[in-house]
Amino acid sequence: MKKKGAIKKQLAIVNWKKRSIILVLILISILFFVFLRTHQVSGNSMLPTLNDGDKILVWKGRVPKRFTIITLEPMDNPQESYVKRVIGMPGDKLDLKGNSLRISYLTNKVEEYEEINVTDGVAMILEGQNEIPMDKYFVLGDNRSHSNDSRSMGLINRTQIEGVVGWRYYPFNRIGHIK
């Protein structure tokens, strides 16, 4: 009699553990779909940081910081999704001379800057602006010679940002956090 009771008790514990594991897996899956999305890099605009075909995880809805990598939906091609690095943030100072744009910002109380050549169209849009407006960003590809970015697209809106890139999960030999 005691053996039957002990076996029933062990089976109940095993069933409880199985149910708990299934519940945890379901919760993790729900959280994954709510807060994360996957993205496959297409092209060479982010070399050497990201290669064509790399698969990455993107944190949806996060507000980017300077130099973080984001995915964004370009205004002129909403079916696409680009991967770029945030260079200019809301409030950064702009100084435009012809097609030469200087973006100034503070890092650890030290003023730093980026000098970038922009297209005539972007220069016309930025003419007269002395800082990056709220909810606007200036983004660049790491491979500057092969990137369609803010130099030709102009500032991007916060609403275009899909999320902040967190991890590369493929190829397996390059798995890890993205900086």
XYZ file of N, CA, C and O in Angstrom:
716
model
N 0.803 -1.198 0.000
C 0.000 0.000 0.000
C 0.846 1.262 0.000
O 0.541 2.208 -0.703
N 1.870 1.242 0.841
C 2.711 2.421 0.913
C 3.394 2.671 -0.421
O 3.628 3.801 -0.799
N 3.749 1.590 -1.153
C 4.422 1.740 -2.443
C 3.515 2.440 -3.450
O 3.952 3.313 -4.187
N 2.236 2.063 -3.501
C 1.300 2.687 -4.435
C 1.151 4.178 -4.139
O 1.129 5.004 -5.048
N 1.047 4.556 -2.900
C 0.919 5.956 -2.510
C 2.169 6.752 -2.866
O 2.095 7.882 -3.335
N 3.324 6.168 -2.680
C 4.590 6.846 -2.995
C 4.725 7.029 -4.510
O 5.184 8.074 -4.973
N 4.306 6.010 -5.275
C 4.379 6.105 -6.731
C 3.435 7.197 -7.226
O 3.798 8.007 -8.085
N 2.209 7.240 -6.687
C 1.256 8.282 -7.077
C 1.811 9.664 -6.756
O 1.671 10.600 -7.535
N 2.448 9.799 -5.612
C 3.023 11.071 -5.208
C 4.146 11.476 -6.167
O 4.238 12.625 -6.590
N 4.991 10.529 -6.546
C 6.083 10.808 -7.484
C 5.535 11.201 -8.861
O 6.039 12.117 -9.494
N 4.497 10.511 -9.315
C 3.879 10.852 -10.597
C 3.274 12.247 -10.564
O 3.365 13.006 -11.530
N 2.658 12.595 -9.458
C 2.073 13.936 -9.321
C 3.161 15.002 -9.378
O 2.995 16.051 -10.013
N 4.308 14.736 -8.741
C 5.421 15.692 -8.771
C 5.971 15.823 -10.184
O 6.224 16.926 -10.663
N 6.123 14.691 -10.901
C 6.629 14.708 -12.276
C 5.663 15.495 -13.169
O 6.093 16.326 -13.972
N 4.357 15.236 -13.049
C 3.361 15.962 -13.838
C 3.399 17.460 -13.537
O 3.296 18.283 -14.430
N 3.556 17.828 -12.261
C 3.635 19.225 -11.879
C 4.873 19.879 -12.500
O 4.802 20.989 -13.014
N 6.001 19.182 -12.503
C 7.234 19.718 -13.091
C 7.073 19.890 -14.601
O 7.480 20.907 -15.154
N 6.455 18.902 -15.261
C 6.236 19.008 -16.711
C 5.339 20.200 -17.029
O 5.619 20.972 -17.940
N 4.258 20.348 -16.280
C 3.353 21.472 -16.507
C 4.061 22.808 -16.272
O 3.846 23.768 -17.013
N 4.882 22.872 -15.245
C 5.619 24.106 -14.951
C 6.585 24.453 -16.076
O 6.685 25.612 -16.479
N 7.288 23.465 -16.595
C 8.230 23.697 -17.696
C 7.488 24.178 -18.939
O 7.909 25.137 -19.591
N 6.365 23.547 -19.249
C 5.571 23.957 -20.410
C 5.072 25.383 -20.217
O 5.138 26.203 -21.140
N 4.593 25.723 -19.030
C 4.103 27.067 -18.750
C 5.225 28.104 -18.904
O 5.025 29.156 -19.509
N 6.408 27.799 -18.384
C 7.550 28.714 -18.508
C 7.910 28.899 -19.980
O 8.167 30.025 -20.427
N 7.926 27.838 -20.760
C 8.237 27.940 -22.188
C 7.195 28.780 -22.929
O 7.542 29.580 -23.800
N 5.950 28.631 -22.584
C 4.892 29.437 -23.198
C 5.082 30.909 -22.842
O 4.994 31.783 -23.708
N 5.368 31.209 -21.584
C 5.583 32.594 -21.163
C 6.796 33.209 -21.872
O 6.744 34.360 -22.322
N 7.878 32.459 -21.983
C 9.069 32.950 -22.686
C 8.735 33.220 -24.143
O 9.148 34.239 -24.700
N 7.979 32.339 -24.773
C 7.586 32.543 -26.178
C 6.746 33.799 -26.344
O 6.953 34.575 -27.274
N 5.807 34.021 -25.442
C 4.968 35.222 -25.511
C 5.824 36.474 -25.346
O 5.703 37.422 -26.119
N 6.716 36.467 -24.362
C 7.603 37.616 -24.148
C 8.482 37.856 -25.367
O 8.709 38.997 -25.752
N 8.962 36.778 -25.978
C 9.795 36.896 -27.172
C 9.041 37.629 -28.273
O 9.547 38.573 -28.868
N 7.817 37.228 -28.542
C 7.044 37.830 -29.625
C 6.596 39.257 -29.315
O 6.407 40.063 -30.213
N 6.459 39.588 -28.038
C 6.039 40.933 -27.664
C 7.214 41.911 -27.711
O 7.080 43.023 -28.200
N 8.392 41.496 -27.241
C 9.514 42.417 -27.073
C 10.634 42.260 -28.096
O 11.478 43.138 -28.209
N 10.682 41.157 -28.808
C 11.774 40.903 -29.741
C 11.256 40.621 -31.134
O 10.121 40.199 -31.312
N 12.106 40.859 -32.113
C 11.833 40.420 -33.474
C 13.157 39.995 -34.071
O 14.216 40.400 -33.612
N 13.078 39.163 -35.077
C 14.287 38.742 -35.776
C 14.441 39.571 -37.045
O 13.475 40.132 -37.556
N 15.667 39.643 -37.517
C 15.960 40.411 -38.724
C 17.153 39.763 -39.408
O 18.098 39.343 -38.737
N 17.108 39.684 -40.734
C 18.254 39.196 -41.487
C 18.878 40.363 -42.230
O 18.195 41.089 -42.956
N 20.172 40.556 -42.022
C 20.899 41.649 -42.654
C 20.987 41.372 -44.147
O 21.314 40.267 -44.569
N 20.680 42.395 -44.932
C 20.742 42.282 -46.382
C 21.650 43.390 -46.901
O 21.341 44.569 -46.760
N 22.777 43.012 -47.466
C 23.711 43.993 -48.006
C 24.942 44.164 -47.140
O 25.101 43.508 -46.115
N 25.798 45.082 -47.577
C 27.094 45.273 -46.926
C 27.236 46.618 -46.230
O 28.343 47.026 -45.900
N 26.140 47.317 -45.984
C 26.231 48.669 -45.428
C 26.734 48.704 -43.989
O 27.159 49.749 -43.517
N 26.710 47.580 -43.278
C 27.153 47.580 -41.889
C 28.464 46.808 -41.680
O 28.828 46.491 -40.553
N 29.172 46.504 -42.777
C 30.481 45.860 -42.637
C 31.430 46.785 -41.879
O 31.358 47.986 -42.046
N 32.300 46.337 -41.049
C 32.581 44.952 -40.696
C 31.756 44.436 -39.517
O 31.883 43.286 -39.132
N 30.898 45.288 -38.938
C 30.126 44.887 -37.755
C 29.147 43.766 -38.069
O 29.072 42.779 -37.330
N 28.395 43.912 -39.148
C 27.414 42.911 -39.559
C 27.634 42.574 -41.026
O 27.863 43.470 -41.836
N 27.548 41.307 -41.348
C 27.729 40.831 -42.716
C 26.385 40.529 -43.370
O 25.390 40.270 -42.681
N 26.373 40.543 -44.686
C 25.195 40.144 -45.445
C 24.800 38.733 -45.009
O 25.637 37.837 -44.951
N 23.551 38.544 -44.642
C 23.058 37.233 -44.222
C 23.078 37.005 -42.725
O 22.491 36.024 -42.249
N 23.733 37.864 -41.950
C 23.708 37.707 -40.496
C 22.265 37.797 -40.010
O 21.467 38.562 -40.538
N 21.952 37.012 -38.989
C 20.619 37.042 -38.389
C 20.755 37.632 -36.993
O 21.605 37.209 -36.213
N 19.892 38.620 -36.717
C 20.007 39.367 -35.467
C 18.667 39.431 -34.736
O 17.615 39.283 -35.338
N 18.753 39.662 -33.424
C 17.573 39.899 -32.595
C 17.477 41.389 -32.322
O 18.473 42.040 -32.000
N 16.262 41.920 -32.443
C 16.015 43.353 -32.284
C 15.018 43.548 -31.142
O 13.956 42.930 -31.126
N 15.383 44.420 -30.190
C 14.484 44.773 -29.092
C 13.499 45.821 -29.607
O 13.890 46.944 -29.908
N 12.238 45.447 -29.710
C 11.211 46.357 -30.230
C 10.917 47.471 -29.220
O 10.923 47.243 -28.022
N 10.674 48.667 -29.765
C 10.209 49.772 -28.948
C 11.246 50.442 -28.071
O 10.915 51.382 -27.354
N 12.478 50.005 -28.077
C 13.507 50.652 -27.257
C 13.925 51.972 -27.885
O 14.048 52.086 -29.095
N 14.185 52.957 -27.054
C 14.683 54.242 -27.530
C 16.197 54.100 -27.704
O 16.892 53.700 -26.772
N 16.699 54.421 -28.889
C 18.134 54.219 -29.129
C 19.001 55.250 -28.418
O 18.550 56.367 -28.136
N 20.222 54.850 -28.139
C 21.240 55.748 -27.609
C 22.251 55.993 -28.721
O 22.248 55.293 -29.733
N 23.111 56.964 -28.517
C 24.128 57.262 -29.511
C 25.025 56.035 -29.746
O 25.427 55.359 -28.817
N 25.280 55.760 -30.992
C 26.143 54.687 -31.484
C 25.521 53.296 -31.383
O 26.163 52.311 -31.719
N 24.260 53.184 -30.911
C 23.614 51.876 -30.956
C 23.178 51.593 -32.391
O 22.979 52.507 -33.191
N 23.032 50.327 -32.694
C 22.582 49.903 -34.014
C 21.085 49.651 -33.933
O 20.597 49.043 -32.977
N 20.379 50.139 -34.945
C 18.920 50.023 -34.975
C 18.477 49.411 -36.301
O 19.253 49.346 -37.251
N 17.235 48.973 -36.338
C 16.587 48.685 -37.616
C 15.533 49.766 -37.810
O 14.948 50.264 -36.844
N 15.333 50.148 -39.074
C 14.374 51.201 -39.362
C 13.679 50.934 -40.678
O 14.186 50.232 -41.540
N 12.508 51.509 -40.793
C 11.721 51.424 -42.020
C 11.923 52.723 -42.791
O 11.526 53.790 -42.328
N 12.566 52.662 -43.966
C 12.790 53.895 -44.723
C 11.472 54.454 -45.253
O 10.589 53.701 -45.649
N 11.353 55.784 -45.241
C 10.118 56.444 -45.700
C 9.809 56.130 -47.162
O 8.666 55.919 -47.513
N 10.854 56.103 -47.990
C 10.638 55.926 -49.428
C 10.451 54.476 -49.835
O 10.138 54.193 -50.986
N 10.639 53.529 -48.902
C 10.506 52.119 -49.233
C 10.010 51.353 -48.001
O 10.770 50.612 -47.380
N 8.730 51.509 -47.616
C 8.233 50.931 -46.373
C 8.245 49.402 -46.295
O 8.109 48.850 -45.213
N 8.438 48.730 -47.422
C 8.513 47.266 -47.388
C 9.897 46.787 -46.926
O 10.069 45.635 -46.577
N 10.862 47.684 -46.956
C 12.235 47.352 -46.580
C 12.463 47.596 -45.090
O 11.660 48.228 -44.417
N 13.594 47.107 -44.607
C 14.036 47.364 -43.239
C 15.545 47.496 -43.285
O 16.224 46.582 -43.725
N 16.064 48.657 -42.861
C 17.500 48.927 -42.900
C 18.106 48.752 -41.516
O 17.439 48.958 -40.506
N 19.391 48.435 -41.498
C 20.157 48.370 -40.259
C 21.182 49.491 -40.316
O 21.968 49.560 -41.256
N 21.168 50.390 -39.322
C 22.066 51.543 -39.292
C 22.501 51.839 -37.864
O 21.893 51.392 -36.909
N 23.550 52.678 -37.738
C 24.054 53.115 -36.435
C 23.599 54.550 -36.177
O 23.708 55.401 -37.042
N 23.107 54.817 -34.967
C 22.669 56.159 -34.589
C 23.901 57.018 -34.307
O 24.722 56.684 -33.457
N 24.017 58.127 -35.041
C 25.128 59.063 -34.860
C 24.633 60.351 -34.216
O 25.217 60.850 -33.266
N 23.546 60.917 -34.742
C 22.992 62.163 -34.223
C 21.686 61.929 -33.488
O 20.826 61.185 -33.953
N 21.561 62.574 -32.335
C 20.395 62.418 -31.463
C 19.636 63.742 -31.351
O 20.202 64.802 -31.624
N 18.379 63.687 -30.909
C 17.638 64.929 -30.694
C 18.422 65.875 -29.771
O 18.970 65.450 -28.756
N 18.503 67.137 -30.182
C 19.208 68.137 -29.386
C 20.664 68.352 -29.778
O 21.275 69.339 -29.365
N 21.247 67.448 -30.570
C 22.622 67.645 -31.027
C 22.695 68.882 -31.908
O 21.763 69.192 -32.654
N 23.812 69.581 -31.828
C 24.007 70.811 -32.601
C 24.377 70.476 -34.044
O 25.158 69.562 -34.305
N 23.796 71.227 -34.990
C 24.077 71.072 -36.414
C 24.744 72.336 -36.941
O 24.334 73.444 -36.603
N 25.760 72.151 -37.770
C 26.406 73.267 -38.453
C 26.619 72.833 -39.896
O 27.414 71.927 -40.172
N 25.879 73.458 -40.806
C 25.916 73.082 -42.219
C 26.621 74.171 -43.016
O 26.257 75.342 -42.946
N 27.629 73.765 -43.767
C 28.334 74.669 -44.677
C 28.381 73.984 -46.034
O 29.153 73.045 -46.227
N 27.525 74.440 -46.940
C 27.409 73.774 -48.236
C 26.820 72.394 -48.027
O 25.722 72.246 -47.513
N 27.583 71.378 -48.398
C 27.135 69.991 -48.193
C 27.868 69.324 -47.023
O 27.711 68.138 -46.798
N 28.663 70.093 -46.308
C 29.409 69.564 -45.171
C 28.619 69.816 -43.886
O 28.360 70.965 -43.516
N 28.243 68.748 -43.231
C 27.450 68.824 -42.004
C 28.316 68.418 -40.822
O 28.974 67.380 -40.847
N 28.284 69.244 -39.798
C 28.981 68.926 -38.551
C 27.923 68.718 -37.477
O 27.091 69.603 -37.227
N 27.937 67.539 -36.855
C 27.030 67.215 -35.752
C 27.861 67.224 -34.481
O 28.805 66.436 -34.347
N 27.527 68.120 -33.529
C 28.270 68.240 -32.271
C 27.417 67.714 -31.121
O 26.213 67.954 -31.071
N 28.076 67.039 -30.179
C 27.393 66.467 -29.025
C 28.368 66.358 -27.870
O 29.585 66.435 -28.052
N 27.832 66.190 -26.675
C 28.662 66.036 -25.484
C 28.794 64.570 -25.113
O 27.811 63.830 -25.086
N 30.028 64.149 -24.841
C 30.305 62.813 -24.329
C 31.172 62.990 -23.095
O 32.284 63.515 -23.191
N 30.667 62.597 -21.948
C 31.391 62.780 -20.682
C 31.844 64.226 -20.510
O 33.005 64.499 -20.185
N 30.957 65.157 -20.769
C 31.175 66.600 -20.636
C 32.235 67.145 -21.587
O 32.731 68.243 -21.409
N 32.597 66.364 -22.610
C 33.548 66.803 -23.626
C 32.792 66.901 -24.950
O 32.083 65.975 -25.338
N 32.955 68.055 -25.635
C 32.278 68.211 -26.914
C 33.015 67.418 -27.985
O 34.225 67.525 -28.138
N 32.254 66.582 -28.670
C 32.791 65.811 -29.781
C 31.942 66.109 -31.003
O 30.875 66.713 -30.897
N 32.409 65.704 -32.174
C 31.640 65.978 -33.380
C 31.935 64.949 -34.460
O 32.933 64.241 -34.420
N 31.013 64.897 -35.398
C 31.151 64.090 -36.621
C 31.003 65.050 -37.787
O 30.108 65.902 -37.775
N 31.873 64.921 -38.766
C 31.733 65.718 -39.983
C 31.357 64.777 -41.117
O 32.028 63.772 -41.342
N 30.271 65.128 -41.797
C 29.676 64.252 -42.798
C 29.296 65.077 -44.019
O 28.777 66.189 -43.879
N 29.524 64.546 -45.198
C 29.034 65.179 -46.424
C 27.650 64.622 -46.735
O 27.459 63.407 -46.724
N 26.706 65.522 -47.001
C 25.329 65.120 -47.305
C 24.994 65.523 -48.733
O 25.673 66.345 -49.342
N 23.918 64.957 -49.259
C 23.481 65.289 -50.617
C 22.893 66.703 -50.647
O 22.562 67.279 -49.605
N 22.743 67.226 -51.857
C 22.143 68.558 -52.021
C 20.738 68.599 -51.417
O 20.371 69.576 -50.766
N 19.959 67.538 -51.629
C 18.593 67.493 -51.104
C 18.558 67.543 -49.586
O 17.748 68.270 -48.996
N 19.431 66.793 -48.938
C 19.483 66.796 -47.473
C 19.987 68.151 -46.981
O 19.476 68.691 -46.003
N 20.970 68.728 -47.670
C 21.476 70.043 -47.286
C 20.353 71.084 -47.346
O 20.243 71.931 -46.450
N 19.503 71.013 -48.376
C 18.379 71.958 -48.477
C 17.405 71.784 -47.311
O 16.913 72.762 -46.759
N 17.144 70.534 -46.934
C 16.210 70.261 -45.827
C 16.776 70.760 -44.494
O 16.053 71.308 -43.668
N 18.084 70.582 -44.292
C 18.717 70.953 -43.020
C 19.100 72.430 -42.940
O 19.452 72.916 -41.862
N 19.044 73.138 -44.072
C 19.396 74.567 -44.116
C 18.634 75.331 -43.046
O 17.419 75.216 -42.924
N 19.359 76.080 -42.239
C 18.744 76.911 -41.209
C 18.476 76.203 -39.899
O 18.128 76.847 -38.909
N 18.610 74.875 -39.831
C 18.415 74.161 -38.567
C 19.734 74.166 -37.800
O 20.777 73.865 -38.353
N 19.662 74.493 -36.511
C 20.889 74.494 -35.720
C 20.969 73.335 -34.728
O 21.955 73.206 -34.009
N 19.926 72.509 -34.695
C 19.992 71.294 -33.875
C 19.022 70.251 -34.413
O 18.090 70.569 -35.147
N 19.289 69.017 -34.032
C 18.410 67.923 -34.455
C 17.126 68.027 -33.633
O 17.176 68.069 -32.401
N 15.964 68.105 -34.306
C 14.687 68.247 -33.587
C 14.350 67.011 -32.742
O 14.905 65.924 -32.942
N 13.403 67.207 -31.830
C 12.912 66.095 -31.004
C 12.397 64.978 -31.909
O 11.834 65.244 -32.968
N 12.610 63.750 -31.492
C 12.143 62.554 -32.198
C 12.750 62.385 -33.586
O 12.173 61.715 -34.439
N 13.917 62.994 -33.839
C 14.626 62.822 -35.106
C 16.033 62.303 -34.808
O 16.618 62.616 -33.766
N 16.575 61.531 -35.762
C 17.896 60.924 -35.594
C 18.662 60.992 -36.906
O 18.070 60.972 -37.985
N 19.987 61.039 -36.797
C 20.864 60.957 -37.959
C 21.567 59.618 -37.865
O 22.216 59.319 -36.859
N 21.401 58.780 -38.896
C 21.957 57.424 -38.866
C 22.906 57.205 -40.041
O 22.725 57.781 -41.111
N 23.909 56.360 -39.808
C 24.881 56.014 -40.852
C 25.128 54.515 -40.838
O 25.028 53.869 -39.787
N 25.494 53.975 -41.989
C 25.984 52.612 -42.058
C 27.457 52.602 -41.681
O 28.164 53.592 -41.894
N 27.939 51.517 -41.106
C 29.356 51.435 -40.743
C 30.252 51.421 -41.980
O 31.376 51.893 -41.942
N 29.764 50.872 -43.079
C 30.498 50.834 -44.341
C 30.051 52.048 -45.156
O 29.225 51.953 -46.046
N 30.613 53.197 -44.829
C 30.132 54.475 -45.359
C 30.118 54.549 -46.881
O 29.301 55.238 -47.469
N 31.028 53.837 -47.535
C 31.072 53.933 -49.001
C 29.976 53.110 -49.678
O 29.754 53.246 -50.874
N 29.271 52.266 -48.929
C 28.205 51.430 -49.500
C 26.966 51.444 -48.605
O 26.448 50.396 -48.229
N 26.482 52.638 -48.266
C 25.340 52.720 -47.364
C 24.372 53.813 -47.789
O 24.768 54.943 -48.052
N 23.098 53.453 -47.845
C 22.030 54.427 -48.048
C 21.552 54.818 -46.652
O 20.927 54.019 -45.960
N 21.883 56.027 -46.221
C 21.612 56.430 -44.842
C 21.205 57.899 -44.794
O 20.785 58.457 -45.799
N 21.336 58.533 -43.646
C 20.876 59.919 -43.475
C 21.620 60.912 -44.357
O 21.129 62.021 -44.562
N 22.747 60.552 -44.896
C 23.447 61.449 -45.813
C 22.616 61.700 -47.065
O 22.697 62.760 -47.671
N 21.807 60.699 -47.447
C 20.937 60.861 -48.623
C 19.446 60.838 -48.258
O 18.627 61.383 -48.981
N 19.078 60.218 -47.125
C 17.673 60.136 -46.707
C 17.263 61.297 -45.815
O 16.087 61.561 -45.653
N 18.228 61.938 -45.179
C 17.924 62.969 -44.201
C 17.690 62.363 -42.829
O 17.925 61.178 -42.599
N 17.220 63.191 -41.921
C 16.941 62.725 -40.562
C 15.798 61.718 -40.605
O 14.886 61.832 -41.415
N 15.857 60.747 -39.712
C 14.758 59.779 -39.644
C 13.898 60.084 -38.420
O 14.377 60.623 -37.424
N 12.630 59.755 -38.523
C 11.682 59.959 -37.425
C 11.773 58.803 -36.438
O 12.039 57.660 -36.817
N 11.465 59.086 -35.194
C 11.423 58.047 -34.149
C 10.455 56.937 -34.550
O 10.699 55.769 -34.278
N 9.366 57.297 -35.233
C 8.356 56.306 -35.617
C 8.878 55.329 -36.665
O 8.303 54.257 -36.835
N 9.958 55.672 -37.361
C 10.542 54.761 -38.353
C 11.396 53.683 -37.701
O 11.685 52.666 -38.323
N 11.811 53.912 -36.460
C 12.701 52.977 -35.777
C 11.911 51.776 -35.299
O 10.949 51.907 -34.531
N 12.325 50.599 -35.765
C 11.655 49.352 -35.377
C 12.175 48.838 -34.046
O 11.431 48.256 -33.271
N 13.452 49.043 -33.776
C 14.024 48.588 -32.527
C 15.533 48.696 -32.516
O 16.155 49.106 -33.492
N 16.108 48.324 -31.377
C 17.549 48.378 -31.160
C 18.116 46.959 -31.285
O 17.599 46.023 -30.676
N 19.172 46.832 -32.086
C 19.793 45.523 -32.301
C 20.500 45.080 -31.026
O 21.236 45.864 -30.414
N 20.257 43.829 -30.627
C 20.855 43.308 -29.403
C 21.885 42.219 -29.643
O 23.017 42.318 -29.197
N 21.479 41.183 -30.368
C 22.325 39.997 -30.518
C 22.338 39.498 -31.950
O 21.350 39.601 -32.665
N 23.460 38.918 -32.331
C 23.548 38.151 -33.572
C 23.414 36.686 -33.149
O 24.091 36.237 -32.238
N 22.515 35.950 -33.801
C 22.357 34.540 -33.476
C 22.767 33.614 -34.619
O 22.750 32.386 -34.471
N 23.136 34.195 -35.756
C 23.644 33.405 -36.879
C 24.536 34.304 -37.713
O 24.205 35.469 -37.911
N 25.672 33.832 -38.171
C 26.199 32.473 -38.115
C 26.673 32.109 -36.709
O 27.040 32.972 -35.926
N 26.664 30.828 -36.433
C 26.940 30.336 -35.092
C 28.333 30.705 -34.596
O 28.519 30.910 -33.406
N 29.288 30.829 -35.496
C 30.642 31.160 -35.063
C 30.796 32.647 -34.706
O 31.858 33.070 -34.266
N 29.740 33.437 -34.902
C 29.779 34.871 -34.569
C 28.657 35.277 -33.627
O 28.294 36.437 -33.529
N 28.073 34.309 -32.924
C 26.984 34.586 -31.979
C 27.491 35.548 -30.894
O 28.607 35.404 -30.406
N 26.650 36.521 -30.558
C 27.021 37.400 -29.446
C 26.352 38.746 -29.508
O 25.615 39.076 -30.433
N 26.627 39.526 -28.478
C 26.080 40.879 -28.329
C 26.673 41.776 -29.415
O 27.851 41.683 -29.731
N 25.850 42.671 -29.968
C 26.281 43.588 -31.022
C 26.518 44.969 -30.402
O 25.682 45.477 -29.682
N 27.663 45.564 -30.747
C 27.980 46.915 -30.246
C 28.155 47.834 -31.407
O 28.546 47.533 -32.457
